Short mmCIF file of C-alpha atoms in Angstrom, two decimals:
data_model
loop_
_atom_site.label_atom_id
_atom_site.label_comp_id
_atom_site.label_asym_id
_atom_site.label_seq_id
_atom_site.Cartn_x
_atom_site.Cartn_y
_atom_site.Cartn_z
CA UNK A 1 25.90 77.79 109.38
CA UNK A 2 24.50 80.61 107.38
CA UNK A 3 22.35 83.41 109.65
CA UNK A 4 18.40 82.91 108.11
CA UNK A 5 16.71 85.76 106.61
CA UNK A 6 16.60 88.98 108.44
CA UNK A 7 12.34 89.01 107.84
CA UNK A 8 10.32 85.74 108.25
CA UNK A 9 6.64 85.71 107.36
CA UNK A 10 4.72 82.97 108.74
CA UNK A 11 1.37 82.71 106.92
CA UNK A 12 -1.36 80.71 107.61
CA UNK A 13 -4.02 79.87 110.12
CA UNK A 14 -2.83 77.10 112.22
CA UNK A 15 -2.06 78.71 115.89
CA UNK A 16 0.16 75.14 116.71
CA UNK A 17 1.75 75.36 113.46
CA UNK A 18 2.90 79.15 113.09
CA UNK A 19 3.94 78.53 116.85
CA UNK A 20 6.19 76.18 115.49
CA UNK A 21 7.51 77.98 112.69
CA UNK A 22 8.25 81.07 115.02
CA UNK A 23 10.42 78.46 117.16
CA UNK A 24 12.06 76.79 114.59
CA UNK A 25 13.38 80.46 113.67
CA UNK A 26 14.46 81.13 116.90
CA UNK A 27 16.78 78.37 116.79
CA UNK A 28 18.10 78.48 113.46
CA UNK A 29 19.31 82.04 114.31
CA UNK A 30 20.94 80.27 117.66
CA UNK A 31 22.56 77.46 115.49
CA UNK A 32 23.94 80.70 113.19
CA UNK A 33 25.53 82.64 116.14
CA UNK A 34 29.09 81.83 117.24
CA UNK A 35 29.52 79.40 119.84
CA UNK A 36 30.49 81.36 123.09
CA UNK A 37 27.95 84.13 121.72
CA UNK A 38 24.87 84.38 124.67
CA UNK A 39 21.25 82.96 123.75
CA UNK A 40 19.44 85.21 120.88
CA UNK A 41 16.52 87.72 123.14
CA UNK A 42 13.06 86.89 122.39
CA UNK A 43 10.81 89.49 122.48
CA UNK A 44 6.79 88.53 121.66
CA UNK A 45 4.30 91.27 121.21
CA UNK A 46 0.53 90.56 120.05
CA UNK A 47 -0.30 92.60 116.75
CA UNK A 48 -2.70 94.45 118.25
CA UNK A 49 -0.14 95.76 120.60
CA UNK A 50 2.44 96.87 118.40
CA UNK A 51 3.06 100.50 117.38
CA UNK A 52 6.18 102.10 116.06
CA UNK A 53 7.47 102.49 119.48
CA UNK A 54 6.94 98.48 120.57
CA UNK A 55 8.14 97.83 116.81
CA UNK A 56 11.32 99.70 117.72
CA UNK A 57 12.09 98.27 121.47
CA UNK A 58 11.61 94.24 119.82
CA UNK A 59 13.95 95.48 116.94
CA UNK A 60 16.79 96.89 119.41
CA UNK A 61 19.76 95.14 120.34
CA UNK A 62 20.57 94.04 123.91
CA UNK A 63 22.97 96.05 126.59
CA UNK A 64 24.38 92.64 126.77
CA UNK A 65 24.92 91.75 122.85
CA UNK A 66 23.80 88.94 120.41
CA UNK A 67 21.19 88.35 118.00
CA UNK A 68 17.73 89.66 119.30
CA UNK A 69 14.38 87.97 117.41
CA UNK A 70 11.41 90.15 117.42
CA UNK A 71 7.99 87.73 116.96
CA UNK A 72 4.88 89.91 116.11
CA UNK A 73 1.79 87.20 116.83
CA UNK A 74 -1.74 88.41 114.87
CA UNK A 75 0.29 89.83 112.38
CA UNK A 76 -3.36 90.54 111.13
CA UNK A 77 -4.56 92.60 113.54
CA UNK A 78 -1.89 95.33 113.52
CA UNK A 79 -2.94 98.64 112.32
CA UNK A 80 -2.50 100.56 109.01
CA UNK A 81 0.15 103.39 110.12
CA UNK A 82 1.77 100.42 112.06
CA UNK A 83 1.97 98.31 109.01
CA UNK A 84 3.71 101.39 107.13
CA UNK A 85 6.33 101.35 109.95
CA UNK A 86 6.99 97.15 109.71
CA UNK A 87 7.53 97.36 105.50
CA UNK A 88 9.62 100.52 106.46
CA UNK A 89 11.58 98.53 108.37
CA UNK A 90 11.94 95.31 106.42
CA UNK A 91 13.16 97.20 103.58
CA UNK A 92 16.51 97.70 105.90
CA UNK A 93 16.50 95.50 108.92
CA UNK A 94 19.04 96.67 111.61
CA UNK A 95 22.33 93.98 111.91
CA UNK A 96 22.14 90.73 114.34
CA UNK A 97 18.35 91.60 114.71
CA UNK A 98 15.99 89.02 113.74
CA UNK A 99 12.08 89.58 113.17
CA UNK A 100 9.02 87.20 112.38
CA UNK A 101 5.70 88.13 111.30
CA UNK A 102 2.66 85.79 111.64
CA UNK A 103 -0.29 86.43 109.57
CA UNK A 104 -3.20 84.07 109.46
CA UNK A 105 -3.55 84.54 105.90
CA UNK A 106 -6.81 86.42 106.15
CA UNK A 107 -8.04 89.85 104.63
CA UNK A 108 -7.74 91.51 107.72
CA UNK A 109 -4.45 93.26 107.44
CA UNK A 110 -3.31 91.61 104.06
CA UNK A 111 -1.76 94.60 103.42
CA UNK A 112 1.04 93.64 105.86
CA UNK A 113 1.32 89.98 104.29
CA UNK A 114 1.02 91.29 100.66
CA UNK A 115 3.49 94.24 101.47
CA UNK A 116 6.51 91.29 102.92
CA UNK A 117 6.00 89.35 100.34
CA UNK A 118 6.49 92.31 97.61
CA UNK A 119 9.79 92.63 98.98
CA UNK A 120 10.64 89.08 97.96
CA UNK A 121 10.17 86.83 101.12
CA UNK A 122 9.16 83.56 100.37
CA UNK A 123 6.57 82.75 103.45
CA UNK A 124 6.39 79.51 105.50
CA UNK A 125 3.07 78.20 105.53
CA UNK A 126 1.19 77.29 108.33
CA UNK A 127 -2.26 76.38 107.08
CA UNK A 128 -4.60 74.02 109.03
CA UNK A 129 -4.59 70.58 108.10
CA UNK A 130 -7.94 69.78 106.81
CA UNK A 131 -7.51 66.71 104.67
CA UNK A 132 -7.24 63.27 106.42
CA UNK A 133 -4.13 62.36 104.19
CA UNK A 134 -2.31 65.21 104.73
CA UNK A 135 -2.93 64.78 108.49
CA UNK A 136 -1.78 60.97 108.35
CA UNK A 137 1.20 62.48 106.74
CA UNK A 138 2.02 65.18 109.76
CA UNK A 139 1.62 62.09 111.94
CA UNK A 140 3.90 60.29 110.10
CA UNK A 141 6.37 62.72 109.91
CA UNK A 142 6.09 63.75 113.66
CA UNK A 143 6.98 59.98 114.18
CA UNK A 144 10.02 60.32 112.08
CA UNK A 145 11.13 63.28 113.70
CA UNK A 146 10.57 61.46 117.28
CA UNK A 147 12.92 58.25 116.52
CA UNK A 148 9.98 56.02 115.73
CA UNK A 149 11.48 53.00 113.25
CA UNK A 150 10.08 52.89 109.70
CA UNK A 151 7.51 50.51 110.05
CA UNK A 152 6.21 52.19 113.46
CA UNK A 153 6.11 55.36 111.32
CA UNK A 154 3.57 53.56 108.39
CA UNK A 155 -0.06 55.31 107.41
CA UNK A 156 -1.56 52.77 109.13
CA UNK A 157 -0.10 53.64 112.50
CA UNK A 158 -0.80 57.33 111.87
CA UNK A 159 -4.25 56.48 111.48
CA UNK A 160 -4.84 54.73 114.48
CA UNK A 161 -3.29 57.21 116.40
CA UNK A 162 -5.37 59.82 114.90
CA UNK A 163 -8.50 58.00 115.62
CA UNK A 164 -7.20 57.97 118.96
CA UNK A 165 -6.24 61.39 119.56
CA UNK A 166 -8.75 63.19 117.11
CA UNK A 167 -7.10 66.19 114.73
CA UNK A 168 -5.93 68.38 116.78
CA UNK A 169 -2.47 69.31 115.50
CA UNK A 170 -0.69 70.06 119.26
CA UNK A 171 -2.27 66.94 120.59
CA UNK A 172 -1.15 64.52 117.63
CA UNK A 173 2.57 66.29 118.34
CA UNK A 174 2.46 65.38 121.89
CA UNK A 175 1.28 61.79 121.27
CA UNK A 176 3.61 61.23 118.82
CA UNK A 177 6.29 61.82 120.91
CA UNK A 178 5.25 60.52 124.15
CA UNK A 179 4.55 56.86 121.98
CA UNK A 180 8.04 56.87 121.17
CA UNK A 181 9.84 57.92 124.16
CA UNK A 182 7.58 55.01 125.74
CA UNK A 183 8.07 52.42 123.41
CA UNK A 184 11.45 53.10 122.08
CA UNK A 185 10.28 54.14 118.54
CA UNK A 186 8.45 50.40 118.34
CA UNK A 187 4.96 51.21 118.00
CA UNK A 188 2.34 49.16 116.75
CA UNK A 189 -1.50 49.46 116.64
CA UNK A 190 -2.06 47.45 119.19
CA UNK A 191 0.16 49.51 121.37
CA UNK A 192 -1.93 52.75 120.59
CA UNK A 193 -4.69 51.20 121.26
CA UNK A 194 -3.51 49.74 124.99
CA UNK A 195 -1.84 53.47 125.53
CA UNK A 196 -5.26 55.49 124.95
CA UNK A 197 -7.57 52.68 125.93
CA UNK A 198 -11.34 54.75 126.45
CA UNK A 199 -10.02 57.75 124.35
CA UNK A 200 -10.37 55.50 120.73
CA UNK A 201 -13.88 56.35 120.86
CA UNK A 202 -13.17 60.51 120.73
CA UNK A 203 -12.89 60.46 117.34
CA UNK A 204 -15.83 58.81 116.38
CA UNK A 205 -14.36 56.55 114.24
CA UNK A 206 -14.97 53.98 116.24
CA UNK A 207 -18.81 54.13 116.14
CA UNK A 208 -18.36 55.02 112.38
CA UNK A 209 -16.84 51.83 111.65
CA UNK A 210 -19.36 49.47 113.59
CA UNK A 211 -22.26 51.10 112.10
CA UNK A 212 -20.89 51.26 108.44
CA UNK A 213 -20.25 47.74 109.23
CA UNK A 214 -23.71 46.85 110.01
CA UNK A 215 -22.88 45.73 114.00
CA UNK A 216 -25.55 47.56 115.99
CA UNK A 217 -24.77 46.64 119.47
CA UNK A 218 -20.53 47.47 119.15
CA UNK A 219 -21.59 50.99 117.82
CA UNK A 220 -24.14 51.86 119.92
CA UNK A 221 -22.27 50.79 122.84
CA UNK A 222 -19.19 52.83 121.65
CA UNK A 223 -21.83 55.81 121.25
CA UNK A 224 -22.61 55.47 125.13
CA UNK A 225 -18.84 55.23 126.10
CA UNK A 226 -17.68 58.24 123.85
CA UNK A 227 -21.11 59.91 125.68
CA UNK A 228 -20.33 59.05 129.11
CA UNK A 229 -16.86 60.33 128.91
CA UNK A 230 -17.83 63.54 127.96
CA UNK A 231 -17.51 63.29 124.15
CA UNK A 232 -19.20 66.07 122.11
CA UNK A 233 -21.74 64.61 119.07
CA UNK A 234 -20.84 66.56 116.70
CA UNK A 235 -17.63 65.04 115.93
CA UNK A 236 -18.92 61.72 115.93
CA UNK A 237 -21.56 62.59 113.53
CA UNK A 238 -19.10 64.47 111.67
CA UNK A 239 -17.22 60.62 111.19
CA UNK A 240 -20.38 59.04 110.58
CA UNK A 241 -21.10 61.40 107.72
CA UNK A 242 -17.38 60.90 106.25
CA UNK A 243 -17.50 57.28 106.27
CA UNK A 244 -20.78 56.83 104.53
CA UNK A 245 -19.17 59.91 102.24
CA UNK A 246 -16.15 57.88 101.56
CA UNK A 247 -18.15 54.58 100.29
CA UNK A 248 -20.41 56.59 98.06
CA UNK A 249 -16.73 57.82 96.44
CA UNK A 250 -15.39 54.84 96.36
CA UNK A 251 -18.15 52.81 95.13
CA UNK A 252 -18.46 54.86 91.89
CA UNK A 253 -14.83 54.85 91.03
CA UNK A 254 -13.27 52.06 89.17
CA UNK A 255 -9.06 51.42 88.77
CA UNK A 256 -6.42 50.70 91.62
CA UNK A 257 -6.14 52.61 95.06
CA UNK A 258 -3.24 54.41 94.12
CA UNK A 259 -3.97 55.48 90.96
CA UNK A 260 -7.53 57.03 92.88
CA UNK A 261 -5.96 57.99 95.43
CA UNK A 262 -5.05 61.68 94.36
CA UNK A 263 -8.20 61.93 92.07
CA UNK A 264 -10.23 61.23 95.64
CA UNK A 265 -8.39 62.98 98.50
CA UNK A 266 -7.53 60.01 100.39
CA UNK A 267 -4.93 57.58 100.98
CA UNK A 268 -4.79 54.10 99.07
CA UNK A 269 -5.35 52.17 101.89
CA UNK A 270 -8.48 54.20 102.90
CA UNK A 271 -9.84 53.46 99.43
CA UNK A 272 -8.92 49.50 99.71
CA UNK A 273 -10.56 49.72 103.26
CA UNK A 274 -13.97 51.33 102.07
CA UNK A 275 -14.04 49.15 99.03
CA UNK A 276 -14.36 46.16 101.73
CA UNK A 277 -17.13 48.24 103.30
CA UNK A 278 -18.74 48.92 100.56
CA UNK A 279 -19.51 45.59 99.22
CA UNK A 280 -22.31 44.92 101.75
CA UNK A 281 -23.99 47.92 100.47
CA UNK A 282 -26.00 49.38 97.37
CA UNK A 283 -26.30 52.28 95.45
CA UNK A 284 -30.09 53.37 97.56
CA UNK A 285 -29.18 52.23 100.38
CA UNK A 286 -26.07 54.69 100.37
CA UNK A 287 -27.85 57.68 99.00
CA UNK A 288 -30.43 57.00 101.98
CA UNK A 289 -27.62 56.91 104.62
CA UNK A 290 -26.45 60.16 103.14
CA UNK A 291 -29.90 61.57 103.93
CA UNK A 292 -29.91 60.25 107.13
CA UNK A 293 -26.10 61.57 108.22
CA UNK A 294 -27.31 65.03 106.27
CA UNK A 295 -30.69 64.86 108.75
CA UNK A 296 -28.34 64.03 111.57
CA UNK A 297 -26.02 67.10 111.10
CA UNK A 298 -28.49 69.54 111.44
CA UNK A 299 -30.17 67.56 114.61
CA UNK A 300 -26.54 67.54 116.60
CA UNK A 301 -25.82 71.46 115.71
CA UNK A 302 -28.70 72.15 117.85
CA UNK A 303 -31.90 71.41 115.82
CA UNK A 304 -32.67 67.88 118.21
CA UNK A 305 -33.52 68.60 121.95
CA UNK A 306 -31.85 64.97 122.75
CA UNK A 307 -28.92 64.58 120.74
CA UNK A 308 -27.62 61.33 122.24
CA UNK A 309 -31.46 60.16 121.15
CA UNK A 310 -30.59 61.22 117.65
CA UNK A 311 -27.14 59.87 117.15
CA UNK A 312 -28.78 56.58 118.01
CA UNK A 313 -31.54 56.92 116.17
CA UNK A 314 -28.81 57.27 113.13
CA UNK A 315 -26.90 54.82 113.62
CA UNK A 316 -29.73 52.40 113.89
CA UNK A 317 -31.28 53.43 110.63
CA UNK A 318 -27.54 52.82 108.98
CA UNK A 319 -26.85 49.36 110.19
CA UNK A 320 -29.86 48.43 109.02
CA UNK A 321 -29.63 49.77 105.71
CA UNK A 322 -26.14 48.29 106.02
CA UNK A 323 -28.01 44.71 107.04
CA UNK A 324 -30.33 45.03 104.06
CA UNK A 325 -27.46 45.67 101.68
CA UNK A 326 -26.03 41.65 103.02
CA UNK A 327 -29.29 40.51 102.37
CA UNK A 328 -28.97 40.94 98.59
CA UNK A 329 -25.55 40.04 97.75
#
């Protein structure tokens, strides 16, 4: 197998994600080295530790031979006459010595990120996920990767994990694989649900759902589980908000899911799912529950002295708009 690049730049702002990246290197330069040839040395230094002295002891080869991998984390906060010693040495990298830069992608520093990338590396992005398809789609692929079958690997699966597990990147990696190695790559929805029985509600999709769908008593009593357990309101208003945001989109747009579905942001079966929703709603009683989620934001981000009080409040205004919307069709 061919040795990878002498210089890897990680960019992006995704701590889990650039973690990964910098391992992934690590082992391609392991599956490069000869077979009898000891492990590569890994030597981490923040980048507001490195100088031209740390920058030289990460880039030196071992007493006892090999590859050596140098991993500079913070790329962004190194300094300027440091930087000028990194592009110095990327321009001729020493033999069988490996180095990664991570940058979060920022201003700070850029001139370390701009100056790599002027001398023709290509970087790996590490970006946070911010987009609920493109999330579905790391769960999906983090099933793959684990051995789960095709149909245990579908959007619909990655969504209910992700309403289980909420968005955090290292968490959905860990699920992922622990559902597998537990169910021998069989999963199914109900199985998620079984595995992280009490922790469904941590998303707030949960209590999104109920309330969008009118049911009073399932989402308030959701609201008082997810509160009991410890479960901050500011997600769960944050799901409220993007569920009423989602049938405002939806209900404007005519044509098929999947012809929407890059137009909108969201997958086709999230638009076939909110056009269900939607049809027990109209057009005011939507642009009220926006004003009541938009209300609600402020009230959870510290502007309500009882925040429980005003996530209920909420959601009792919404079902019944969502009752009064039945009424009329």
């Amino acid at each position: 197998m061919a040795a990878p690049e002498p210089i890897r730049l990680i960019l992006g702002d995704d701590e889990f994600l650039a973690e990964r990246a910098a391992a992934e290197y690590v082992k391609a330069v392991r599956a490069a080295m000869p077979e009898h040839d000891p492990a590569p040395a890994v030597n981490r230094v923040a980048g507001a530790d490195l100088t031209s002295g740390a920058l030289n002891e990460i880039t030196s080869p071992t007493l006892f031979g090999g590859a050596v991998v140098g991993i500079v984390e913070s790329g962004q906060d190194v300094d300027k006459d440091t930087i000028a010693a990194v592009l110095a040495y990327a321009k001729q990298p020493a033999p069988d010595i490996y180095l990664a830069v991570c940058h979060n992608g920022g201003n700070k520093g850029k001139a370390l990120s701009e100056g790599l990338k002027k001398l023709g590396l290509d970087p790996v992005r590490v970006s946070k996920i911010k987009r609920q398809p493109d999330r579905v789609a790391f769960v999906r692929g983090e099933l793959r990767d684990a051995g789960a079958s095709p149909r245990s690997a579908s959007a619909e699966i990655a969504d209910t994990i992700i309403q289980a597990v909420g968005s955090d990147l290292r968490e959905l990696a860990s699920a992922c694989a622990q559902l597998v190695a537990d169910t021998d790559g069989k999963i199914t929805q109900e199985s998620v649900a079984q595995y992280y029985s009490g922790r469904a509600e941590v998303s707030g999709f949960t209590v999104a759902d109920a309330t969008i769908a009118g049911d009073a008593a399932e989402a308030l009593g959701a609201l008082r589980w997810a509160m009991q357990i410890g479960v901050d309101p500011v997600p769960i208003a944050d799901a409220l908000a993007m569920a009423v945001r989602n049938l405002s989109r939806v209900a404007a747009e005519r044509g098929g899911a999947a012809q929407l579905a890059g137009q909108l942001g969201m997958a086709p079966w999230q638009i076939e799912k909110a056009r269900k929703q939607a049809r027990n709603w109209t057009a005011d009683a939507l642009a009220e529950a926006m004003q009541v989620c938009a209300r609600l934001n402020g009230e959870v981000k510290g502007g309500a002295d009882d925040r429980g009080w005003a996530l209920e409040h909420a959601i009792l205004q919404i079902t019944r708009l969502s009752a009064a919307g039945r009424t009329r069709v």
